[in-house]
mmCIF file of C-alpha atoms in Angstrom:
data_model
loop_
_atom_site.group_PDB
_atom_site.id
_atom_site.type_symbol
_atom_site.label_atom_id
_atom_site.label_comp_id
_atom_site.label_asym_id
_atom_site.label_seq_id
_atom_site.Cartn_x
_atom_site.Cartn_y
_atom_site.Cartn_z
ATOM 1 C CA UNK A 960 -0.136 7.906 -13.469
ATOM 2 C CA UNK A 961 -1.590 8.940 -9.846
ATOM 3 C CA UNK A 962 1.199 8.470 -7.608
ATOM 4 C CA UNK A 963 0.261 6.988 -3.939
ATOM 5 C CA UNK A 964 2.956 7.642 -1.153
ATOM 6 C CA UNK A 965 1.789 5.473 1.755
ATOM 7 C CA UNK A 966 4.176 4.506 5.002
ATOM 8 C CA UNK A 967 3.293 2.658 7.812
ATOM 9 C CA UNK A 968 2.967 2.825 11.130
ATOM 10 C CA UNK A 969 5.705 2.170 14.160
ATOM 11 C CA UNK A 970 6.401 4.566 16.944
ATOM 12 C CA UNK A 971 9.512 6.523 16.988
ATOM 13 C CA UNK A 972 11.431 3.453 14.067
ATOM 14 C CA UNK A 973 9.215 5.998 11.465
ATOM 15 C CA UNK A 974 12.735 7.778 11.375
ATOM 16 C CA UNK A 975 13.978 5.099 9.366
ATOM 17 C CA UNK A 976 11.256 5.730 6.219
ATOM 18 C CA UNK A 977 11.707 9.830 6.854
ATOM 19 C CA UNK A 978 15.691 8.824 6.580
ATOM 20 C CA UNK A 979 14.965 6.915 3.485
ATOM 21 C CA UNK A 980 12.989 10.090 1.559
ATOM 22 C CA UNK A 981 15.442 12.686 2.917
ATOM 23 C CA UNK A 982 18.442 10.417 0.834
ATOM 24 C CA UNK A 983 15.883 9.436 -1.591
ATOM 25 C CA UNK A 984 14.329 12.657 -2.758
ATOM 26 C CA UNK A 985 12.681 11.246 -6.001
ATOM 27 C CA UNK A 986 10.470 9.537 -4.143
ATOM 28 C CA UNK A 987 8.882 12.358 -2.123
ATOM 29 C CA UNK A 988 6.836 13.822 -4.919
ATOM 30 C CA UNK A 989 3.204 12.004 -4.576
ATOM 31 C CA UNK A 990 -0.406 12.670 -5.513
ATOM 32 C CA UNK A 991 -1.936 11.355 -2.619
ATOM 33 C CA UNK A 992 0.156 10.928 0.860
ATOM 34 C CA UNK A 993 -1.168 7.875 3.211
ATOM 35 C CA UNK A 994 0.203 7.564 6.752
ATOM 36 C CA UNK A 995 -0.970 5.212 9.962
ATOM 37 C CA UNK A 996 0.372 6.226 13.519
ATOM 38 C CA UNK A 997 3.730 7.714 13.203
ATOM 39 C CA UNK A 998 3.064 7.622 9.135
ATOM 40 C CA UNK A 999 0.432 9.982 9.486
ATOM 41 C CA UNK A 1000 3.365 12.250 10.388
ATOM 42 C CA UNK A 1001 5.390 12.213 7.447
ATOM 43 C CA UNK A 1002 2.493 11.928 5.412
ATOM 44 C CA UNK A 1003 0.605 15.428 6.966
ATOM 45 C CA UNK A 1004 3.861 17.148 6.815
ATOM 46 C CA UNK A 1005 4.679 15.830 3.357
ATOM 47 C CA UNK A 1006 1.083 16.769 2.247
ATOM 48 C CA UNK A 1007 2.174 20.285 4.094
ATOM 49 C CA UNK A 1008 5.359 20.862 1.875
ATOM 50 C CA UNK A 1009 8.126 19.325 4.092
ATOM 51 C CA UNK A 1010 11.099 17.466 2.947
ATOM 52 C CA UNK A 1011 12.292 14.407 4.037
ATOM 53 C CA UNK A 1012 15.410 16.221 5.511
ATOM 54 C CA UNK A 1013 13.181 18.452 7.501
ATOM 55 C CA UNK A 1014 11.103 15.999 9.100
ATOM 56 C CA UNK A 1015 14.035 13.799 9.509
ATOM 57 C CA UNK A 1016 15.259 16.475 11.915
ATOM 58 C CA UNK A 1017 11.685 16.976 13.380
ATOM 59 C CA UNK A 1018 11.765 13.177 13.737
ATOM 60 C CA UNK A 1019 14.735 13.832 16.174
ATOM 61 C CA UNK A 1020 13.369 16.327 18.387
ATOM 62 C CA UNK A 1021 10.238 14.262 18.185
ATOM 63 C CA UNK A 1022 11.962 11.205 20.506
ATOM 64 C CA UNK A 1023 13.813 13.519 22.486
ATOM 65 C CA UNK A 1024 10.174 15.021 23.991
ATOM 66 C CA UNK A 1025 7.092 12.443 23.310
ATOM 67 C CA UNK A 1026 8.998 9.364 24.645
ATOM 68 C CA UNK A 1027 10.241 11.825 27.776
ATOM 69 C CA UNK A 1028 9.047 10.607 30.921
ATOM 70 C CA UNK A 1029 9.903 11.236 34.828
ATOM 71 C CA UNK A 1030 11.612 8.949 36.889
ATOM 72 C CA UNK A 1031 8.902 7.913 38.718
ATOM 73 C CA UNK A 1032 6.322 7.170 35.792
ATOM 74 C CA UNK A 1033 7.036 2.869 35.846
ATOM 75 C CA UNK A 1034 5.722 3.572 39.520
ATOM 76 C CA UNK A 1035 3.018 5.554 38.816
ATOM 77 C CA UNK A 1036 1.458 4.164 35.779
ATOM 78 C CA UNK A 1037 2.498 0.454 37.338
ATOM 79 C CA UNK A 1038 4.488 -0.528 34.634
ATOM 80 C CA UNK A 1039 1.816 0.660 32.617
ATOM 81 C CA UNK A 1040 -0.349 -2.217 33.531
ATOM 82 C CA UNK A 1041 -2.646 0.376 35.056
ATOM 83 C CA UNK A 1042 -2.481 3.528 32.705
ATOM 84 C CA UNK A 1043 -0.737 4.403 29.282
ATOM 85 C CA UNK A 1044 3.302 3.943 29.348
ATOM 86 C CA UNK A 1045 3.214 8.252 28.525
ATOM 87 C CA UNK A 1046 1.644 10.793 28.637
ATOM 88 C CA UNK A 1047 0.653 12.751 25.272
ATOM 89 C CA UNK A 1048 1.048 16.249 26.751
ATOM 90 C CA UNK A 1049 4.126 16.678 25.191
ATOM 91 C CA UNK A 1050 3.485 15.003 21.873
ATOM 92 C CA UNK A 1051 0.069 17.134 21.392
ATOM 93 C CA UNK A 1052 2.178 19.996 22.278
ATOM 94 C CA UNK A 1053 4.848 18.954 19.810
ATOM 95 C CA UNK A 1054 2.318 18.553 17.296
ATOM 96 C CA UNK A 1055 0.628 22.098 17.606
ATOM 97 C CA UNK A 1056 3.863 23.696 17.382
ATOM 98 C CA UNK A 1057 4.803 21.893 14.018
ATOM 99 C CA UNK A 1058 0.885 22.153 12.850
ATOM 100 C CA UNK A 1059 -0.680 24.721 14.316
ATOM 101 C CA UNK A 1060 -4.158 25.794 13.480
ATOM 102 C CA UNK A 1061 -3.718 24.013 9.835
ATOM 103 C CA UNK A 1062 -7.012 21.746 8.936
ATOM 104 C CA UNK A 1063 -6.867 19.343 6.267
ATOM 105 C CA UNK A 1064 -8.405 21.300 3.868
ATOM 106 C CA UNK A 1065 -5.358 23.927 4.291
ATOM 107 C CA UNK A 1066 -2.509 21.226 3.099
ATOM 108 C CA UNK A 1067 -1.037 21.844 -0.044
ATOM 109 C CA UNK A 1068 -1.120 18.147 -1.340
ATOM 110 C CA UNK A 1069 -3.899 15.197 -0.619
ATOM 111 C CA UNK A 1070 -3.425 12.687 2.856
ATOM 112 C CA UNK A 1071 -5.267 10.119 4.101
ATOM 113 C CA UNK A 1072 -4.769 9.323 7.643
ATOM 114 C CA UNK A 1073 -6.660 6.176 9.295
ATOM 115 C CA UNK A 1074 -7.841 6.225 13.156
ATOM 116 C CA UNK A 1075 -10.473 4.196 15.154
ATOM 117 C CA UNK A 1076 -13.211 5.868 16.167
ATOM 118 C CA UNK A 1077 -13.607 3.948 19.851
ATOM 119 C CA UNK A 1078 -17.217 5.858 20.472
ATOM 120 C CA UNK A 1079 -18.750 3.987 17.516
ATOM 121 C CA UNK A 1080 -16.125 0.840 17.692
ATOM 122 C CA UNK A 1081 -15.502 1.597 13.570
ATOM 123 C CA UNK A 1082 -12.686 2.966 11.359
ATOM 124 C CA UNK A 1083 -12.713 6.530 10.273
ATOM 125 C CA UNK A 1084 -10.787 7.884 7.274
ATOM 126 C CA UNK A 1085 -9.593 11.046 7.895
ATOM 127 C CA UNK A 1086 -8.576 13.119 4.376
ATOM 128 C CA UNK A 1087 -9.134 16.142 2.288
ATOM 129 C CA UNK A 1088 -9.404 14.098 -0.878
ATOM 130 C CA UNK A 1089 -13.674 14.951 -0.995
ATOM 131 C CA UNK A 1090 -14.798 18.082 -1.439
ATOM 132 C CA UNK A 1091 -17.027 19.595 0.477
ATOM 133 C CA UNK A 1092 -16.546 17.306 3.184
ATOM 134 C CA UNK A 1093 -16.304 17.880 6.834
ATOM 135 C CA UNK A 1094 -13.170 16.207 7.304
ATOM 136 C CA UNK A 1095 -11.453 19.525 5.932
ATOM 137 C CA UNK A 1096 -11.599 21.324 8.983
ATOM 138 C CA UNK A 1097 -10.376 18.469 11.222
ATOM 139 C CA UNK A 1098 -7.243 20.258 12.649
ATOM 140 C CA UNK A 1099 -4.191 18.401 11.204
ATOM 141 C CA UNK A 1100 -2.421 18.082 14.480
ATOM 142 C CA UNK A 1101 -5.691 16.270 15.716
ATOM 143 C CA UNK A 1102 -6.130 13.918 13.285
ATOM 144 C CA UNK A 1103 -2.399 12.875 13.295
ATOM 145 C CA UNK A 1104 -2.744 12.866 17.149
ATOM 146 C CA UNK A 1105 -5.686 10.390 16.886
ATOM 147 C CA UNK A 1106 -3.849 8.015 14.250
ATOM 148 C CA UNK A 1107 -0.996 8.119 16.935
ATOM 149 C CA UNK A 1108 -2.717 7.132 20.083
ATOM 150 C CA UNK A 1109 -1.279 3.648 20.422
ATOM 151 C CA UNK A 1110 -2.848 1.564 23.090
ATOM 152 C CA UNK A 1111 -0.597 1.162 25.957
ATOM 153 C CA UNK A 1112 1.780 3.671 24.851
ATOM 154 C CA UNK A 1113 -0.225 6.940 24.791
ATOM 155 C CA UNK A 1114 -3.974 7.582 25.795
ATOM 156 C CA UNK A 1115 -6.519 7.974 23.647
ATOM 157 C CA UNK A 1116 -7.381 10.944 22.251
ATOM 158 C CA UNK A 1117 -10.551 12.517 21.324
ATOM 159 C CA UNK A 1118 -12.319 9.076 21.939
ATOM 160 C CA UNK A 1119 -9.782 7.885 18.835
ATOM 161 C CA UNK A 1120 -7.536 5.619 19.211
ATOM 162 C CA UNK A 1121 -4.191 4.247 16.824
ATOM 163 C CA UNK A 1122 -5.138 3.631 13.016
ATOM 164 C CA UNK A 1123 -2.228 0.778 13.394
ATOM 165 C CA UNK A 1124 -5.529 -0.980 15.120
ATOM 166 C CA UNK A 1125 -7.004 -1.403 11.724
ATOM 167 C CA UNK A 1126 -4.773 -0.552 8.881
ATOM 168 C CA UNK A 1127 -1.154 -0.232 9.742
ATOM 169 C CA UNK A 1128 -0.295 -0.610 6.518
ATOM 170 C CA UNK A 1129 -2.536 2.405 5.020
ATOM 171 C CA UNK A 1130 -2.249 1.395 1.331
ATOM 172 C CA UNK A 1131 -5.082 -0.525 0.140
ATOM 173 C CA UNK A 1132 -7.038 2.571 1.892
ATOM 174 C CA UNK A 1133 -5.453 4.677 -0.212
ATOM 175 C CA UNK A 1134 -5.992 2.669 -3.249
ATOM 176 C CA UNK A 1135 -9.919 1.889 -2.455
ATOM 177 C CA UNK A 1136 -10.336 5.801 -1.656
ATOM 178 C CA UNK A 1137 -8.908 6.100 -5.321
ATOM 179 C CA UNK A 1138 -11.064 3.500 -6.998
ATOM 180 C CA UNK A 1139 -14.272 4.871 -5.194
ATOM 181 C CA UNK A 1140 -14.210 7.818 -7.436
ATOM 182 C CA UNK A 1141 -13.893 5.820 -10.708
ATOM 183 C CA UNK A 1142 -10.382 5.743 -11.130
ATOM 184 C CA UNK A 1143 -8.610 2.581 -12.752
ATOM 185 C CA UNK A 1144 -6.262 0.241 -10.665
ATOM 186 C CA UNK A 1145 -3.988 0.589 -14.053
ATOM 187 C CA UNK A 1146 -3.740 4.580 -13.123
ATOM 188 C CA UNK A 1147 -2.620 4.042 -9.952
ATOM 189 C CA UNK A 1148 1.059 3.600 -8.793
ATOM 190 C CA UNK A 1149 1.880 2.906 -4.722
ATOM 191 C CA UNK A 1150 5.203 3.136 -3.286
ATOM 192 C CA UNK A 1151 4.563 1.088 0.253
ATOM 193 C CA UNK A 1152 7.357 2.311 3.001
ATOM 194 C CA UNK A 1153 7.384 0.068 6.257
ATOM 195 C CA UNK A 1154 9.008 1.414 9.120
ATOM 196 C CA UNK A 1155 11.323 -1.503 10.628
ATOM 197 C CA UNK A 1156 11.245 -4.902 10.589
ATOM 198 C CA UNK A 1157 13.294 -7.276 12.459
ATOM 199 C CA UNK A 1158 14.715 -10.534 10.945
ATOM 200 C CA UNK A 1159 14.937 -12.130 14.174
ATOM 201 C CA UNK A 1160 11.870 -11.082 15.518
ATOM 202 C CA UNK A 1161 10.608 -13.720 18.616
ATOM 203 C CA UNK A 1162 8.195 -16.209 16.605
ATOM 204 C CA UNK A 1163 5.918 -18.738 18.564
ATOM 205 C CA UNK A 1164 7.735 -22.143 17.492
ATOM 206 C CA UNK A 1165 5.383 -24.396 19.176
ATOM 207 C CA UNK A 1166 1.573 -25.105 20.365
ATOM 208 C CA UNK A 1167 1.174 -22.779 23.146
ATOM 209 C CA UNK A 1168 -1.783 -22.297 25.354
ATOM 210 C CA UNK A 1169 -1.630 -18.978 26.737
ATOM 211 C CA UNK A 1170 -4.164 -16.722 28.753
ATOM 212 C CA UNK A 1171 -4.880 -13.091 28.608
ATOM 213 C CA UNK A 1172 -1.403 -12.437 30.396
ATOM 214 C CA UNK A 1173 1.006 -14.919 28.230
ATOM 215 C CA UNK A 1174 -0.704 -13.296 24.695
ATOM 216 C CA UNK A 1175 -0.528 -9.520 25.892
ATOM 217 C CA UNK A 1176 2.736 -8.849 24.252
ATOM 218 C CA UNK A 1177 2.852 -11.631 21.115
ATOM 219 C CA UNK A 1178 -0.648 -10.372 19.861
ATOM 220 C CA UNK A 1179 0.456 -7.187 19.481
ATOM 221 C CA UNK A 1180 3.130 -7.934 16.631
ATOM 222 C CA UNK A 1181 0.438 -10.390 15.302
ATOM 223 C CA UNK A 1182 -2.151 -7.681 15.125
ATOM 224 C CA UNK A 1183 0.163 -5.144 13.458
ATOM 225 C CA UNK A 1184 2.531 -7.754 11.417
ATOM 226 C CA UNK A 1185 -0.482 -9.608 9.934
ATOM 227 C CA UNK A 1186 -2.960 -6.729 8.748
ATOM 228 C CA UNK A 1187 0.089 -5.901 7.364
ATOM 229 C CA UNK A 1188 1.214 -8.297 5.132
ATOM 230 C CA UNK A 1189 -2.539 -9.274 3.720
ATOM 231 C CA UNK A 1190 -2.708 -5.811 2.502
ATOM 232 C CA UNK A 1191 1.214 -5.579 0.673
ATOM 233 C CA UNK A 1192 -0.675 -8.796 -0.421
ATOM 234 C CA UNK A 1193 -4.437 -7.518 -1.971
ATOM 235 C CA UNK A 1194 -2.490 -4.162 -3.179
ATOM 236 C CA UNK A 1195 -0.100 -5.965 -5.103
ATOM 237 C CA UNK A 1196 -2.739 -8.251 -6.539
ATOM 238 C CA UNK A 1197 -4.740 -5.119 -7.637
ATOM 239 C CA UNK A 1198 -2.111 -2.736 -8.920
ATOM 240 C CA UNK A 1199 0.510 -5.456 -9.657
ATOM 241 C CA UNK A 1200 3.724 -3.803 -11.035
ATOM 242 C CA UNK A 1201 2.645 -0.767 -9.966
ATOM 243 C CA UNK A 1202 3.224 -1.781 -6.445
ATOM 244 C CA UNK A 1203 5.973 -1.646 -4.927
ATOM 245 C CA UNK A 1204 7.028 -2.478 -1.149
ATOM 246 C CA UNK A 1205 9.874 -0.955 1.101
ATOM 247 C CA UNK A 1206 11.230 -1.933 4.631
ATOM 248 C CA UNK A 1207 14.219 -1.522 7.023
ATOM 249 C CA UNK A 1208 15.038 -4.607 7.889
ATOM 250 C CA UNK A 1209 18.015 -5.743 10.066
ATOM 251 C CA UNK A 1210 18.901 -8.362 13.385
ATOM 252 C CA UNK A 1211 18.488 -5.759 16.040
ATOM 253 C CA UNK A 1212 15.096 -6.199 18.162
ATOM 254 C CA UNK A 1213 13.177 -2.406 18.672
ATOM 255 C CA UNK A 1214 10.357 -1.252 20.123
ATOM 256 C CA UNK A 1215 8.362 1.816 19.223
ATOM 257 C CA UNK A 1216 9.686 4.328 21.873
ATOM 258 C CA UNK A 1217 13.571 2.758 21.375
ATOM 259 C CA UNK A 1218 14.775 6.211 21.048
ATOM 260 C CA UNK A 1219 18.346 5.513 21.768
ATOM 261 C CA UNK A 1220 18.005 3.563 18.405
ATOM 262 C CA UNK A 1221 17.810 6.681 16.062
ATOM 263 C CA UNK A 1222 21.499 6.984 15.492
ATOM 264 C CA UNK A 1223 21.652 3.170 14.762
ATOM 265 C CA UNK A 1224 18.113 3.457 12.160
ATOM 266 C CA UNK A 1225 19.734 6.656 10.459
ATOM 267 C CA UNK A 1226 23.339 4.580 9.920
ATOM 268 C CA UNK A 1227 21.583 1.783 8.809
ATOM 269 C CA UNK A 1228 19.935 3.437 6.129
ATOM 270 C CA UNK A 1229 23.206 5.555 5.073
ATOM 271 C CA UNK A 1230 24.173 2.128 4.652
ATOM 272 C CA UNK A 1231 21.913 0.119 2.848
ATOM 273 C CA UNK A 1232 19.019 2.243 1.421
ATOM 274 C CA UNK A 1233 20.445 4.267 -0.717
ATOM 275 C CA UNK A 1234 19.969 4.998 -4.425
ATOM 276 C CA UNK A 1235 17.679 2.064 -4.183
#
């Protein structure tokens, strides 16, 4: 059976699936690692060797210097109405110290890492599962640093932007990548990992008639909620029991740079995720 690891994307909550593996061990061993956004970290440095305790501390020293900004930035930036909410010089830096020089084609294990590609306004797969193909010397910190580039939050990077965009859910790419070589839906096997997902999130009860303004902050959980779903959906109608779907789930509302919320993800999945 060819085991697919996939895990969402979700800002700085992607402690709570690097939480999950670290208490969870037996499910860190994959054939093929797919991550979206802050996925595409655990996946690279799963694909790289890692352990889930390892990047669980990496994820911690992560928040502490990519979701760092002065005191003046809401000023500057406007409330980032005008420019990106932070700036990715310390995240890039973060990820070239954990990285370095390593291209795809130098990971020990297979990864699939989704971005969009704003110069010609289409997806782009990045992976080392092909040979010979010219994704395998696409540094790794670059092509986790495109997947990551979340509109609003960070700029884009290398005319890429965040593979949340298109498939924050990266399984059924993972599972098409496998069927376009031949290989059987019955020979595959996906373990899905969300990131968080909150019980009470704000839902639009009502008809509403909103303007660009009024839809700026609902669309965004629509864009990255929806996608979602209709691909736990198509994956589990193509792999069936051999799909199976993780997330965090609990009352508290968090966004993706709610740093102060890693001791509160970690104790919630002490408490409730393990030996699951």
């Amino acid at each position: 059976m060819y085991k697919i690891l996939s895990i969402d994307g979700g800002g700085i909550l992607g402690i709570a699936p690097a939480k999950f593996l670290s208490l969870n061990p037996k499910y860190e061993a994959a054939d093929l690692y797919a991550g979206t956004s802050t996925g595409s970290i655990i996946a690279a440095l799963l694909a790289d060797g890692k352990s889930g305790t390892e990047i669980t501390n990496l994820y911690i020293e992560l928040g502490k210097s990519a979701f760092k900004r002065p005191w003046y930035a809401e000023l500057q930036t406007v409330w980032g109405l005008r420019t990106s909410k932070y700036s990715n010089k310390n995240f890039l830096a973060y990820l070239k110290r954990i990285f370095g020089e390593k291209r795809l084609g130098d990971l020990k294990y297979k990864v699939l890492i989704p971005t969009f590609n704003l110069e010609t306004n289409k997806p782009k797969i990045q992976t080392n599962t092909r040979a010979n193909d010219p994704d395998l010397n696409i540094l790794v910190a670059d092509a986790v640093a495109r997947s990551c580039s979340a509109p609003t939050y960070f700029p884009s990077y290398q005319k890429f932007i965040d593979g949340g965009v298109i498939a924050n859910n990266p399984s059924m790419c993972a599972i098409a990548e496998l069927m376009a070589t031949g290989m059987d839906t019955e020979n595959i096997q996906c373990l899905s990992l969300g990131t968080y997902d909150c019980r009470k999130r704000q839902s639009i009860t009502k008809d509403v008639d909103y303007g660009v303004v009024e839809w700026a902050l609902p669309i965004v959980n629509i864009l990255l909620n929806g996608p979602s779903s209709i691909t736990e959906f198509e994956a589990r109608c193509l792999l069936q029991d051999n799909f199976r779907r993780i997330s965090f789930e609990s009352d508290k509302e968090l966004a993706l740079d709610s740093v102060d919320a890693i001791p509160y993800l970690i104790k919630l999945i002490e408490e409730k995720y393990v030996n699951i």
